[in-house]
PDB file of C-alpha atoms and ligand atoms in Angstrom:
ATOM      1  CA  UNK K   1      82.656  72.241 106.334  1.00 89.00           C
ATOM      2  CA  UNK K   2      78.935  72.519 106.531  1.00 92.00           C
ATOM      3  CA  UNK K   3      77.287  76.228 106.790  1.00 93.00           C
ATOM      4  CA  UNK K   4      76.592  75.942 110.566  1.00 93.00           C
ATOM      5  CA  UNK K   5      80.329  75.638 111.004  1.00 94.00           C
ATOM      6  CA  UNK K   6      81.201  78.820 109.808  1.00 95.00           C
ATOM      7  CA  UNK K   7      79.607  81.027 112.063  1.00 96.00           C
ATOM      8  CA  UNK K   8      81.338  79.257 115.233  1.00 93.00           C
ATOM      9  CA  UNK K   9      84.225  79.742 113.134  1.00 95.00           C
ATOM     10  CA  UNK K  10      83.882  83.294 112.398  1.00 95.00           C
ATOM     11  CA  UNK K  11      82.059  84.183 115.742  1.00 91.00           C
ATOM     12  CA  UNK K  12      84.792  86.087 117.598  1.00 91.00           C
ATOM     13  CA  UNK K  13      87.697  86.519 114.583  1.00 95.00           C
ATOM     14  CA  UNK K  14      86.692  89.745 113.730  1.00 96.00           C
ATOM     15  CA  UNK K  15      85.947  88.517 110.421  1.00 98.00           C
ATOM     16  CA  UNK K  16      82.989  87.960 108.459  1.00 98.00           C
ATOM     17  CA  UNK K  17      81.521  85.812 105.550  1.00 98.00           C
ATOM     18  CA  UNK K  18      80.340  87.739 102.478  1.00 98.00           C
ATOM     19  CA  UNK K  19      77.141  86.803 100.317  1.00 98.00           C
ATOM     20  CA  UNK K  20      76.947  88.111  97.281  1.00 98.00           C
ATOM     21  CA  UNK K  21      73.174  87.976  95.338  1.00 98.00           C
ATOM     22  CA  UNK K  22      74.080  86.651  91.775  1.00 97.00           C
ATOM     23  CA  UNK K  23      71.559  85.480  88.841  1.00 95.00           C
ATOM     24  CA  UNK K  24      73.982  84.618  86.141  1.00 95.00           C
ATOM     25  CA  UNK K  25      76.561  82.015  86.695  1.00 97.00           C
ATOM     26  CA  UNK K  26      79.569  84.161  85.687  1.00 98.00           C
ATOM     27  CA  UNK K  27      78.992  86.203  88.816  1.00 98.00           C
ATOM     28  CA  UNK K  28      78.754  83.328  91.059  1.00 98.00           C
ATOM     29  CA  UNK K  29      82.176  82.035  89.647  1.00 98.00           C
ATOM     30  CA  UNK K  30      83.515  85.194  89.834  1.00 98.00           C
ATOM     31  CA  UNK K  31      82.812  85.467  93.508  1.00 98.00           C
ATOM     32  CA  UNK K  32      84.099  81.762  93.888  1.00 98.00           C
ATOM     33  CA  UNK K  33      87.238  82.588  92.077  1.00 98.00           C
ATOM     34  CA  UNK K  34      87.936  85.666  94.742  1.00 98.00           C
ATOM     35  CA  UNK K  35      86.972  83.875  97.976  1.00 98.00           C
ATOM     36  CA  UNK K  36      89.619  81.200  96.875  1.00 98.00           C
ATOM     37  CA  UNK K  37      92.159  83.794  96.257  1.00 98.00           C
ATOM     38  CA  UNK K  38      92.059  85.015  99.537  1.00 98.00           C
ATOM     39  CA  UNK K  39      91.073  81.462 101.746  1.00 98.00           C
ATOM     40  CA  UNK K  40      88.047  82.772 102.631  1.00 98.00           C
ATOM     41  CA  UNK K  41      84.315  81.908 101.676  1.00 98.00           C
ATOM     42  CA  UNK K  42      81.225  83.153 100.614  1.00 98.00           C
ATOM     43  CA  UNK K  43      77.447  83.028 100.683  1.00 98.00           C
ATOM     44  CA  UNK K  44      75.885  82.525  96.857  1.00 98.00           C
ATOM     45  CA  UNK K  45      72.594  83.922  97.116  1.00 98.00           C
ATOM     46  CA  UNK K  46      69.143  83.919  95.393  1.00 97.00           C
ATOM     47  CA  UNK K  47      66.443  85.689  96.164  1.00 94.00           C
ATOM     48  CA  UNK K  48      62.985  84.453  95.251  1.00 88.00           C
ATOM     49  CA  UNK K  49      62.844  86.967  92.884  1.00 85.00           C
ATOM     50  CA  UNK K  50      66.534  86.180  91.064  1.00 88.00           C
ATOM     51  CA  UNK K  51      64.814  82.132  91.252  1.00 92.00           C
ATOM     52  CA  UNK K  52      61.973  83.049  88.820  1.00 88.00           C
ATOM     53  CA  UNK K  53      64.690  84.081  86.443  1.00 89.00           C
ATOM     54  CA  UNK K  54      66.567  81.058  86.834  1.00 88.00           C
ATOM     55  CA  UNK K  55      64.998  78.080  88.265  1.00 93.00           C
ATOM     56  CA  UNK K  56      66.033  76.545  91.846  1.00 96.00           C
ATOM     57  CA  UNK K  57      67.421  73.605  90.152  1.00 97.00           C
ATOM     58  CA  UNK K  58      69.485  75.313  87.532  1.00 97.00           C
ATOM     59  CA  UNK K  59      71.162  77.728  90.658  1.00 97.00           C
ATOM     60  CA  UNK K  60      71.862  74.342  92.887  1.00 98.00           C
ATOM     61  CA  UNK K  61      73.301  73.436  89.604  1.00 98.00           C
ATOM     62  CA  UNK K  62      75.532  76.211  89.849  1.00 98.00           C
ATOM     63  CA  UNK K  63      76.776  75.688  93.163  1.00 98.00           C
ATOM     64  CA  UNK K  64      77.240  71.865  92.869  1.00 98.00           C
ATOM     65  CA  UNK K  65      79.568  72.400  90.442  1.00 98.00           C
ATOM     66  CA  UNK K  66      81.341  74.988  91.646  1.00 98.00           C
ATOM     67  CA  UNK K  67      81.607  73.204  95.132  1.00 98.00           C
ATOM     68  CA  UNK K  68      83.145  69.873  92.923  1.00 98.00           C
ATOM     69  CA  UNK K  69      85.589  72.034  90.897  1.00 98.00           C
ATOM     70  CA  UNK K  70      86.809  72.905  94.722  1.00 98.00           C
ATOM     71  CA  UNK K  71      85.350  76.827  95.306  1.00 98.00           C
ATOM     72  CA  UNK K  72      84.518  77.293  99.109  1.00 98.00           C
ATOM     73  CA  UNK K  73      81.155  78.719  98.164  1.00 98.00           C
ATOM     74  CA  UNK K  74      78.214  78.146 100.084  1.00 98.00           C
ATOM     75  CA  UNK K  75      74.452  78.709  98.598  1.00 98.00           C
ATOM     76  CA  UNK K  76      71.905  80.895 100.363  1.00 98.00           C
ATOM     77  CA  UNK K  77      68.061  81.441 100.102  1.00 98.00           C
ATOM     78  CA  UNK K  78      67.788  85.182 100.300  1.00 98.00           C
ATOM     79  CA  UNK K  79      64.631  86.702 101.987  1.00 97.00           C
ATOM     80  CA  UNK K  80      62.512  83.716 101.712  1.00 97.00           C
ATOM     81  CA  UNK K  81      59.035  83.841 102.460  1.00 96.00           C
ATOM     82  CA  UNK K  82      57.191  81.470 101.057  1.00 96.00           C
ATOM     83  CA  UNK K  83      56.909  77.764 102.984  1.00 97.00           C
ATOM     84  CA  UNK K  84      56.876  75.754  99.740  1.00 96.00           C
ATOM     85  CA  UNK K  85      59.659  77.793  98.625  1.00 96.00           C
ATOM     86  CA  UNK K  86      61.736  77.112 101.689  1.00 97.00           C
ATOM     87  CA  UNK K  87      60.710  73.312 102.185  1.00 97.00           C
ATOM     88  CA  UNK K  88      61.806  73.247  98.361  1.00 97.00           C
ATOM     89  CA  UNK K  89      65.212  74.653  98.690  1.00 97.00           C
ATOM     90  CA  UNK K  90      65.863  72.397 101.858  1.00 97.00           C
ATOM     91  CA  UNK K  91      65.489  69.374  99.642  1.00 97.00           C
ATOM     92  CA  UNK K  92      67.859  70.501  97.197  1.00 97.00           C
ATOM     93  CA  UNK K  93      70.665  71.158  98.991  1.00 96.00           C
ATOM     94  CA  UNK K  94      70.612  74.669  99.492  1.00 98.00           C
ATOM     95  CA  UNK K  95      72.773  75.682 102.608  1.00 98.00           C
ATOM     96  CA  UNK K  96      71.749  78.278 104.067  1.00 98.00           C
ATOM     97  CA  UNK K  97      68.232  79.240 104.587  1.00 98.00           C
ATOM     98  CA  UNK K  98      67.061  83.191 105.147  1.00 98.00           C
ATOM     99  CA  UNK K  99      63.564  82.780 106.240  1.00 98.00           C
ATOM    100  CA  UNK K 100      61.833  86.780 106.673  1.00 98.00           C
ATOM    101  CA  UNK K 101      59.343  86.957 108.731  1.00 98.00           C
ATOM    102  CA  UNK K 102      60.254  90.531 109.610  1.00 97.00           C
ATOM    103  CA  UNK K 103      56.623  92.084 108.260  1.00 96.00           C
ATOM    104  CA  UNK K 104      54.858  89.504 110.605  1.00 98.00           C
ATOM    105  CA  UNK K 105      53.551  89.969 113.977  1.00 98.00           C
ATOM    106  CA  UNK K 106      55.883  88.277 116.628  1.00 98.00           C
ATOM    107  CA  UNK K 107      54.438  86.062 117.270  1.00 98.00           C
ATOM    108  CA  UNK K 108      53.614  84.964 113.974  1.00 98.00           C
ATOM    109  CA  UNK K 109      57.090  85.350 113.076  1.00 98.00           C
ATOM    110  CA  UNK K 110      58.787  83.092 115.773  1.00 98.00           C
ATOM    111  CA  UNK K 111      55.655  80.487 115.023  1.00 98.00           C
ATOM    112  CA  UNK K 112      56.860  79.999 111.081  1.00 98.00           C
ATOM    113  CA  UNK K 113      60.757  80.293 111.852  1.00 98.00           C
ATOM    114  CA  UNK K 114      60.618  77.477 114.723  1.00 98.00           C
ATOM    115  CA  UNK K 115      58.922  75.652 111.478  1.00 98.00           C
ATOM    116  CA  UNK K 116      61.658  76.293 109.447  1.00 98.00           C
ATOM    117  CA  UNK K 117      63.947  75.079 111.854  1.00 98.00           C
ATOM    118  CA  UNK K 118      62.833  72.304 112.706  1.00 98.00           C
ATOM    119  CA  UNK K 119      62.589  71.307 108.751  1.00 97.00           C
ATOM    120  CA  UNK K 120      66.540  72.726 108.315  1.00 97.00           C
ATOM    121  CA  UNK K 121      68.209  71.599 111.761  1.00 96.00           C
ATOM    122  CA  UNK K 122      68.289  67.358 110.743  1.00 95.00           C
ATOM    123  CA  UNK K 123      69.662  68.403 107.597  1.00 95.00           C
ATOM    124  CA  UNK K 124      72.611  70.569 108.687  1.00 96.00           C
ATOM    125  CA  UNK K 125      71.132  73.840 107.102  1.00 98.00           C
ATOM    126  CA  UNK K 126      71.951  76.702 108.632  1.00 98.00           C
ATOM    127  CA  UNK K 127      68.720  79.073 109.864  1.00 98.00           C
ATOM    128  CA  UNK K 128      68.483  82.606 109.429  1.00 98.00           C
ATOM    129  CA  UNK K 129      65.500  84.939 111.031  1.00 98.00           C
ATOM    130  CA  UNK K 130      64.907  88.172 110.960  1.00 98.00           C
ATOM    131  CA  UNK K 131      63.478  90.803 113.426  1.00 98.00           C
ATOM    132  CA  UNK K 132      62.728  94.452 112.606  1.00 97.00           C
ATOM    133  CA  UNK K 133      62.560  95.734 108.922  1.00 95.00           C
ATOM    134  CA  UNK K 134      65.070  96.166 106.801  1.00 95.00           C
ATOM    135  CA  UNK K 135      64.118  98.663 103.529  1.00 92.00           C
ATOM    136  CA  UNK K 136      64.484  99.533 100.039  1.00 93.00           C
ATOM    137  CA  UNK K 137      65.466  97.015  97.279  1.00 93.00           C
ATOM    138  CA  UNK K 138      68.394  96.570  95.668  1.00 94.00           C
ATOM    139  CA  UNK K 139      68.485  99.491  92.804  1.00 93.00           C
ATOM    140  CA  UNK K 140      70.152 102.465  92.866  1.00 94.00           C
ATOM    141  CA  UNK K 141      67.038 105.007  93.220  1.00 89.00           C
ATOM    142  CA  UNK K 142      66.590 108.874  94.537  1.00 84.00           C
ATOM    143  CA  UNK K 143      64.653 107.450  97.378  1.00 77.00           C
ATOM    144  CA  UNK K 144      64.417 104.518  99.831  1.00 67.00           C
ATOM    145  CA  UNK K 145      61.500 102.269  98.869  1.00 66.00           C
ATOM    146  CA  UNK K 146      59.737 100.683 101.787  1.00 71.00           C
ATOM    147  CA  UNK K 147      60.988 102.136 105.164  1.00 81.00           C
ATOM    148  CA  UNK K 148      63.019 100.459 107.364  1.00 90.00           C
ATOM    149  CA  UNK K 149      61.642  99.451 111.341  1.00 95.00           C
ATOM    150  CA  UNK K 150      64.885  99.632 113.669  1.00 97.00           C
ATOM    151  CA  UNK K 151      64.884  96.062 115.410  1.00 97.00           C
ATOM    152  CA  UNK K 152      63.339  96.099 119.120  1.00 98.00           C
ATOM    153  CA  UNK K 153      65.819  94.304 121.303  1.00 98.00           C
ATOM    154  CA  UNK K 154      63.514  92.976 123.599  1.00 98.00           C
ATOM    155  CA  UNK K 155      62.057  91.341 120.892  1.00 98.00           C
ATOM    156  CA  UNK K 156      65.253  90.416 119.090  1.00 98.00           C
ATOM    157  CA  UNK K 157      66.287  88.746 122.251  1.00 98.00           C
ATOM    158  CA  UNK K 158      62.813  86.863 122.398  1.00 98.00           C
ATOM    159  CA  UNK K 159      63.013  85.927 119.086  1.00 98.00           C
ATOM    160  CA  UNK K 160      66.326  84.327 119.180  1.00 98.00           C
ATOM    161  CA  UNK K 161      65.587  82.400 122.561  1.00 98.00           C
ATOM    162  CA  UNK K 162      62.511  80.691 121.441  1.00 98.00           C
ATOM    163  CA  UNK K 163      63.443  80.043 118.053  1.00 98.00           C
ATOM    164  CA  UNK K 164      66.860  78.717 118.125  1.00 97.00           C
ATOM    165  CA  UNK K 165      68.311  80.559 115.243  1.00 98.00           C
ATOM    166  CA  UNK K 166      71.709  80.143 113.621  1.00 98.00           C
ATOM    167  CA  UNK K 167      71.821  83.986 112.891  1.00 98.00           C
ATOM    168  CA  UNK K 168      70.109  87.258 113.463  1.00 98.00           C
ATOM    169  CA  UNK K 169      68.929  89.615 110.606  1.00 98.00           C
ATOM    170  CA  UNK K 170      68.953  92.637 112.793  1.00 97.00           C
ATOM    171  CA  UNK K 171      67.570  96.113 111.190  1.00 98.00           C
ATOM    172  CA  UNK K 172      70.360  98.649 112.559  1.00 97.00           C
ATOM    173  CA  UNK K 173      70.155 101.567 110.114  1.00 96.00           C
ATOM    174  CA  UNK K 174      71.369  99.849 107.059  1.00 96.00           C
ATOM    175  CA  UNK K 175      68.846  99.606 104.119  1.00 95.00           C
ATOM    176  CA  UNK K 176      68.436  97.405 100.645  1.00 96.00           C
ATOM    177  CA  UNK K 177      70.121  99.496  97.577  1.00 96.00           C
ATOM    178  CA  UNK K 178      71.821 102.708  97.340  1.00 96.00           C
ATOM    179  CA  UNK K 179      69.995 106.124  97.376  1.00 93.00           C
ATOM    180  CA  UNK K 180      71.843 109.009  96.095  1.00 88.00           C
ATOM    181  CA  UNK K 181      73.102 111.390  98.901  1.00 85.00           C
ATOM    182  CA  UNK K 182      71.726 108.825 101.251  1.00 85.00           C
ATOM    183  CA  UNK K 183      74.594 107.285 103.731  1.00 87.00           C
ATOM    184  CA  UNK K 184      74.349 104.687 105.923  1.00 93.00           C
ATOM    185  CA  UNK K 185      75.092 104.871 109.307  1.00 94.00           C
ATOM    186  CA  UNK K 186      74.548 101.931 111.634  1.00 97.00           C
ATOM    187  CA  UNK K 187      73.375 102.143 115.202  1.00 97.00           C
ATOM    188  CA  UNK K 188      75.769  98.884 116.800  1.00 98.00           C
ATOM    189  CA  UNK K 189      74.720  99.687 120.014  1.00 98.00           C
ATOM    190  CA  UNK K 190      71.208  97.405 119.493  1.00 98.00           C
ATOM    191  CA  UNK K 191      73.575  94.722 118.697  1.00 98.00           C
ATOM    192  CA  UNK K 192      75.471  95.668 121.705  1.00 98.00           C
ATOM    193  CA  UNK K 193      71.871  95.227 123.554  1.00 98.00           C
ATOM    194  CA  UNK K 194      71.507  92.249 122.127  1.00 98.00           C
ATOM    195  CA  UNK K 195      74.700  90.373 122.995  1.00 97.00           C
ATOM    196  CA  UNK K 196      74.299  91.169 126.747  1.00 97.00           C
ATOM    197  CA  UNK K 197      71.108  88.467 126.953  1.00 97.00           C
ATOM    198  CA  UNK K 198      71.751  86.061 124.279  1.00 97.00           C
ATOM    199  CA  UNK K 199      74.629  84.586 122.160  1.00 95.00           C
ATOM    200  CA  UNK K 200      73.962  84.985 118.146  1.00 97.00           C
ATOM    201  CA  UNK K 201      75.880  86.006 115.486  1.00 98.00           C
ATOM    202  CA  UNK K 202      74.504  88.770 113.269  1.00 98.00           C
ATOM    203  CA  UNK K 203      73.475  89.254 109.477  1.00 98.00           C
ATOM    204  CA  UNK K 204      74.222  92.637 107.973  1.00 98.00           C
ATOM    205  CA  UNK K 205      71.647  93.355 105.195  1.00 98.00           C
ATOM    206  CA  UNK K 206      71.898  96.416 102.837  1.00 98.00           C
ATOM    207  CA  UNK K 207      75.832  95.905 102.599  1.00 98.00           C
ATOM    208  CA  UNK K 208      76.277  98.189  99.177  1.00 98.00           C
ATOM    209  CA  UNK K 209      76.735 101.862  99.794  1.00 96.00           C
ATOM    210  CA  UNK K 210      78.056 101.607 103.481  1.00 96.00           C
ATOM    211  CA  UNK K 211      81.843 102.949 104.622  1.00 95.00           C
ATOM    212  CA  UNK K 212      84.135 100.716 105.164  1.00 95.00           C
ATOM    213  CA  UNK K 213      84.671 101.897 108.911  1.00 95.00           C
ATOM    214  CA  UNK K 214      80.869 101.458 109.407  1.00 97.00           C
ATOM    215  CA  UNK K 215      80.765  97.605 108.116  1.00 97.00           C
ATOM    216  CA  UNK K 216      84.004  97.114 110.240  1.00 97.00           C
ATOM    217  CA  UNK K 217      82.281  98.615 113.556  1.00 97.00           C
ATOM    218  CA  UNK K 218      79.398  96.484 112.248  1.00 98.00           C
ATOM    219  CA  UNK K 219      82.160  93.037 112.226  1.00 98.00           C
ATOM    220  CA  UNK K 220      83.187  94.241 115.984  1.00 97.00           C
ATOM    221  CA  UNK K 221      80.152  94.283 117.068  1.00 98.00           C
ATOM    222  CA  UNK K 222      79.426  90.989 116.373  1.00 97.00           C
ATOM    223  CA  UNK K 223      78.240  90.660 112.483  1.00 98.00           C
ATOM    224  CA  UNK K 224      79.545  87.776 111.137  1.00 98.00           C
ATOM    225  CA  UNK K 225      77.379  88.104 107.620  1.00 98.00           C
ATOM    226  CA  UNK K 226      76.713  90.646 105.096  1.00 98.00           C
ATOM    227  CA  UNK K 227      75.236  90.649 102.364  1.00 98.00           C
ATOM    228  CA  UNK K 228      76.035  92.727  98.966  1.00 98.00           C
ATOM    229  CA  UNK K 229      74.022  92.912  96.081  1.00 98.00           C
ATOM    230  CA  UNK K 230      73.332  96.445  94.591  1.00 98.00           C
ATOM    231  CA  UNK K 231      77.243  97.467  93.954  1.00 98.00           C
ATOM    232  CA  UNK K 232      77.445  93.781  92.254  1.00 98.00           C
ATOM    233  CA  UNK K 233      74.469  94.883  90.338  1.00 98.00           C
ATOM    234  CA  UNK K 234      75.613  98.164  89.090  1.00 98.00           C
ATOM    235  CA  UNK K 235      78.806  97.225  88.251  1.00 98.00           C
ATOM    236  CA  UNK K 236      78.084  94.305  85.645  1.00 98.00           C
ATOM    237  CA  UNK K 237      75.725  96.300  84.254  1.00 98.00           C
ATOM    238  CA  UNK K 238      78.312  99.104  83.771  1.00 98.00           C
ATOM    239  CA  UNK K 239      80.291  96.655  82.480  1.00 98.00           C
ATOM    240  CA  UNK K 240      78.050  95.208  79.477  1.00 98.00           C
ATOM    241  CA  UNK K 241      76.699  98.532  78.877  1.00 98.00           C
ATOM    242  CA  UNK K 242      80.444  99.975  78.438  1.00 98.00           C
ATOM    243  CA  UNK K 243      81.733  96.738  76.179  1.00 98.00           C
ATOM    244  CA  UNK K 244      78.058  96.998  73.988  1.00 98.00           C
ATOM    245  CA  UNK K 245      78.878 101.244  73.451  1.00 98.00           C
ATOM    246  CA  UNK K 246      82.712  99.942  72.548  1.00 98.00           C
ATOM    247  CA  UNK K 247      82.185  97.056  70.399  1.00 98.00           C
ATOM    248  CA  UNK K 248      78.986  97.330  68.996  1.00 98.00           C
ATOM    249  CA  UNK K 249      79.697  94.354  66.678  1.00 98.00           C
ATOM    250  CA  UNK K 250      80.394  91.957  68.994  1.00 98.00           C
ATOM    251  CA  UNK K 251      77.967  89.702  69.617  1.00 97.00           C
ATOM    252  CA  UNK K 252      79.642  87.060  71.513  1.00 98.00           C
ATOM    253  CA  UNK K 253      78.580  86.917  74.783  1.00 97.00           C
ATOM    254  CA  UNK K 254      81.224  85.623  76.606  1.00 97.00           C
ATOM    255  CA  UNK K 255      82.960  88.700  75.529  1.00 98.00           C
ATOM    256  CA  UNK K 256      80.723  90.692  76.848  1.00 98.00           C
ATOM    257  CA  UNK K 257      80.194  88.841  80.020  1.00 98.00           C
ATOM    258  CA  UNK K 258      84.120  88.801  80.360  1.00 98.00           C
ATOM    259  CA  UNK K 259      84.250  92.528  80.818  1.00 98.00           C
ATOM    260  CA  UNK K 260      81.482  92.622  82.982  1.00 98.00           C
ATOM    261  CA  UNK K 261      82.804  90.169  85.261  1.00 98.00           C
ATOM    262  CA  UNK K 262      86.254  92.552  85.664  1.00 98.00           C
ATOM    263  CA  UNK K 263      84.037  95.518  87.145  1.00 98.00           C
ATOM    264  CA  UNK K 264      82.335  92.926  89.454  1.00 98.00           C
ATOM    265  CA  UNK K 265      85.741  90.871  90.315  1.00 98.00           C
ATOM    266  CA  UNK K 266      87.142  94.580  91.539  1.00 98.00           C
ATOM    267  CA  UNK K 267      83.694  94.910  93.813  1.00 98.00           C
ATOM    268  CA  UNK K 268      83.896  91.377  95.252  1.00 98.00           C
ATOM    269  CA  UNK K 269      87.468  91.814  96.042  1.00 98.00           C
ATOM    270  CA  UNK K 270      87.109  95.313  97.982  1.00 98.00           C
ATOM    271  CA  UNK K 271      84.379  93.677  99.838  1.00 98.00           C
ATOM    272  CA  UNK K 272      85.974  90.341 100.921  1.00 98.00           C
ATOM    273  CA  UNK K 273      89.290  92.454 101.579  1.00 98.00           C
ATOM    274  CA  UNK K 274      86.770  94.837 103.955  1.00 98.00           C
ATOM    275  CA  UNK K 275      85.197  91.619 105.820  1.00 98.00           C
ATOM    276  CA  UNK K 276      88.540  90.057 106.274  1.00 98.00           C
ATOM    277  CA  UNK K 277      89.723  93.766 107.765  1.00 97.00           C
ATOM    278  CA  UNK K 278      92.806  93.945 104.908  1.00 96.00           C
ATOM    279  CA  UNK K 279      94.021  97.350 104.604  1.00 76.00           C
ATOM    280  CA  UNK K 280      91.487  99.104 105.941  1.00 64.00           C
TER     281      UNK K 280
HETATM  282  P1  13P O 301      72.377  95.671  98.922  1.00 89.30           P
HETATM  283  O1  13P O 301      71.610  95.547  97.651  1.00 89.30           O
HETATM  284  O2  13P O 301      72.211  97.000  99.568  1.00 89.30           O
HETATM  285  O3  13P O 301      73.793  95.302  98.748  1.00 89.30           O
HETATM  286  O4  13P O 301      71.745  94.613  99.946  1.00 89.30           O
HETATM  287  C1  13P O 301      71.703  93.250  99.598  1.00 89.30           C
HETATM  288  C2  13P O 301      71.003  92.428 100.623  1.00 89.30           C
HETATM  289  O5  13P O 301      70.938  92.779 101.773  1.00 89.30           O
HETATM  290  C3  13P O 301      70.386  91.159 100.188  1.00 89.30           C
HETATM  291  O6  13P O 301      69.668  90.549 101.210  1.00 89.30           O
END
């Protein structure tokens, strides 16, 4: 199944795909290995910041294999902005394609997705825009860096006529990271506003830190995507810090990376249990 299939698939189930941001490859298989366990699929996603670390080719690497050894793992360009960036990952087989336009003008915005889609649509890669501003990063911080711009449906529904998207990045009160005593709440009634004019499946962004009955009135309303990175984050780190404190000897790193990959294995599961809707 190619990408572009999934959202039909998941349009109206009531379900939706996670993508989980990974840099190492023990997260990525991680995330593989839970999908599989429960017959669902993810998004493997790199941001352009996570690719300096790693190298496009070494993270298509990644995913190749883990597509060959059977995983039903898809890989995603997170937040990309640059062209050559884009027109790179297009040509080595990335599958999904996040282009953000979101701190353009409109205009200018709609000009350089159409651009991107017409380099992704021959190639079965799946397109996603954005419209409005999503904030923050994905830390855990005592403030939101970068404020977030609530998407204008008018120009959401502009956006997605003349531009042919395969999915909507919509900015609906969620935000990048975690802030402490900072909760999410999402507004699903611009969605709502949305769906009455066109037909697009939505992208959550800023998944960590939000309620589970928030991301599931986020799924009803039509979000077929969202994307986690922060709790990932914070919970492999946990993990190494906790295994260096209680072995200090050990200097193996797939030790290390072992223990790591429990905390994040009990994250990924709680969040493809919440966008399946399993006990919840
Ligand atoms: P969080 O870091 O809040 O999970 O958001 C991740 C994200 O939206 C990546 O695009």
């Amino acid at each position: 199944m190619k990408a572009v299939d999934l959202w039909q698939r998941f349009k109206d189930s009531k379900k939706a795909v996670p993508s989980f941001n990974f840099t190492t490859a023990d997260v990525a298989l991680t995330a593989a290995k839970v999908v599989k366990k429960y017959s669902h699929y993810c998004l493997l996603s790199t941001s352009e910041r996570e690719l300096k670390f790693n190298t496009m080719e070494v993270v298509v690497g990644i995913v190749k294999g883990l597509k060959e050894q059977g995983f039903p793992v898809f890989l995603n360009l997170d937040h990309g902005r640059d062209l050559e960036i884009i027109k790179k990952a297009a040509g080595l087989g990335y599958d999904c394609i996040h282009f953000d336009g979101s701190t353009l003008p409109l205009g200018e915005n709609i000009r350089i997705t159409k651009e991107v889609v017409g380099l992704c649509r021959p190639h079965g890669i799946s397109v996603e825009g954005e419209v409005g501003q999503i904030g923050g990063s994905s830390t855990v911080s005592d403030e939101t860096t970068g404020a977030s711009i609530l998407t204008n449906v008018d120009e959401a529904i502009r956006f997605v006529k003349e531009t042919g998207v395969n999915l909507l990045a919509c900015s609906f009160g969620s935000f990048h990271g975690m802030v402490e005593g900072k909760t999410k709440v999402l507004d699903t009634a611009i969605l709502e506003e949305i769906k009455k004019q066109v037909v697009v499946p939505f992208v959550l962004h800023g998944g960590s830190g939000i309620d589970n009955n928030e991301i599931r009135r986020a799924v009803d309303a039509g979000v077929v995507k969202i994307n986690f990175n922060t709790e990932l984050r914070l919970a492999w780190s946990a993990g190494i810090k906790e295994y260096q404190k209680e072995k200090p000897e050990d200097i193996i790193p797939a030790n290390e990376l072992a223990h790591a990959d429990q905390k994040v294995e009990e994250v990924i599961e709680a969040k493809v249990k919440i966008c399946l809707g399993i006990n919840v």
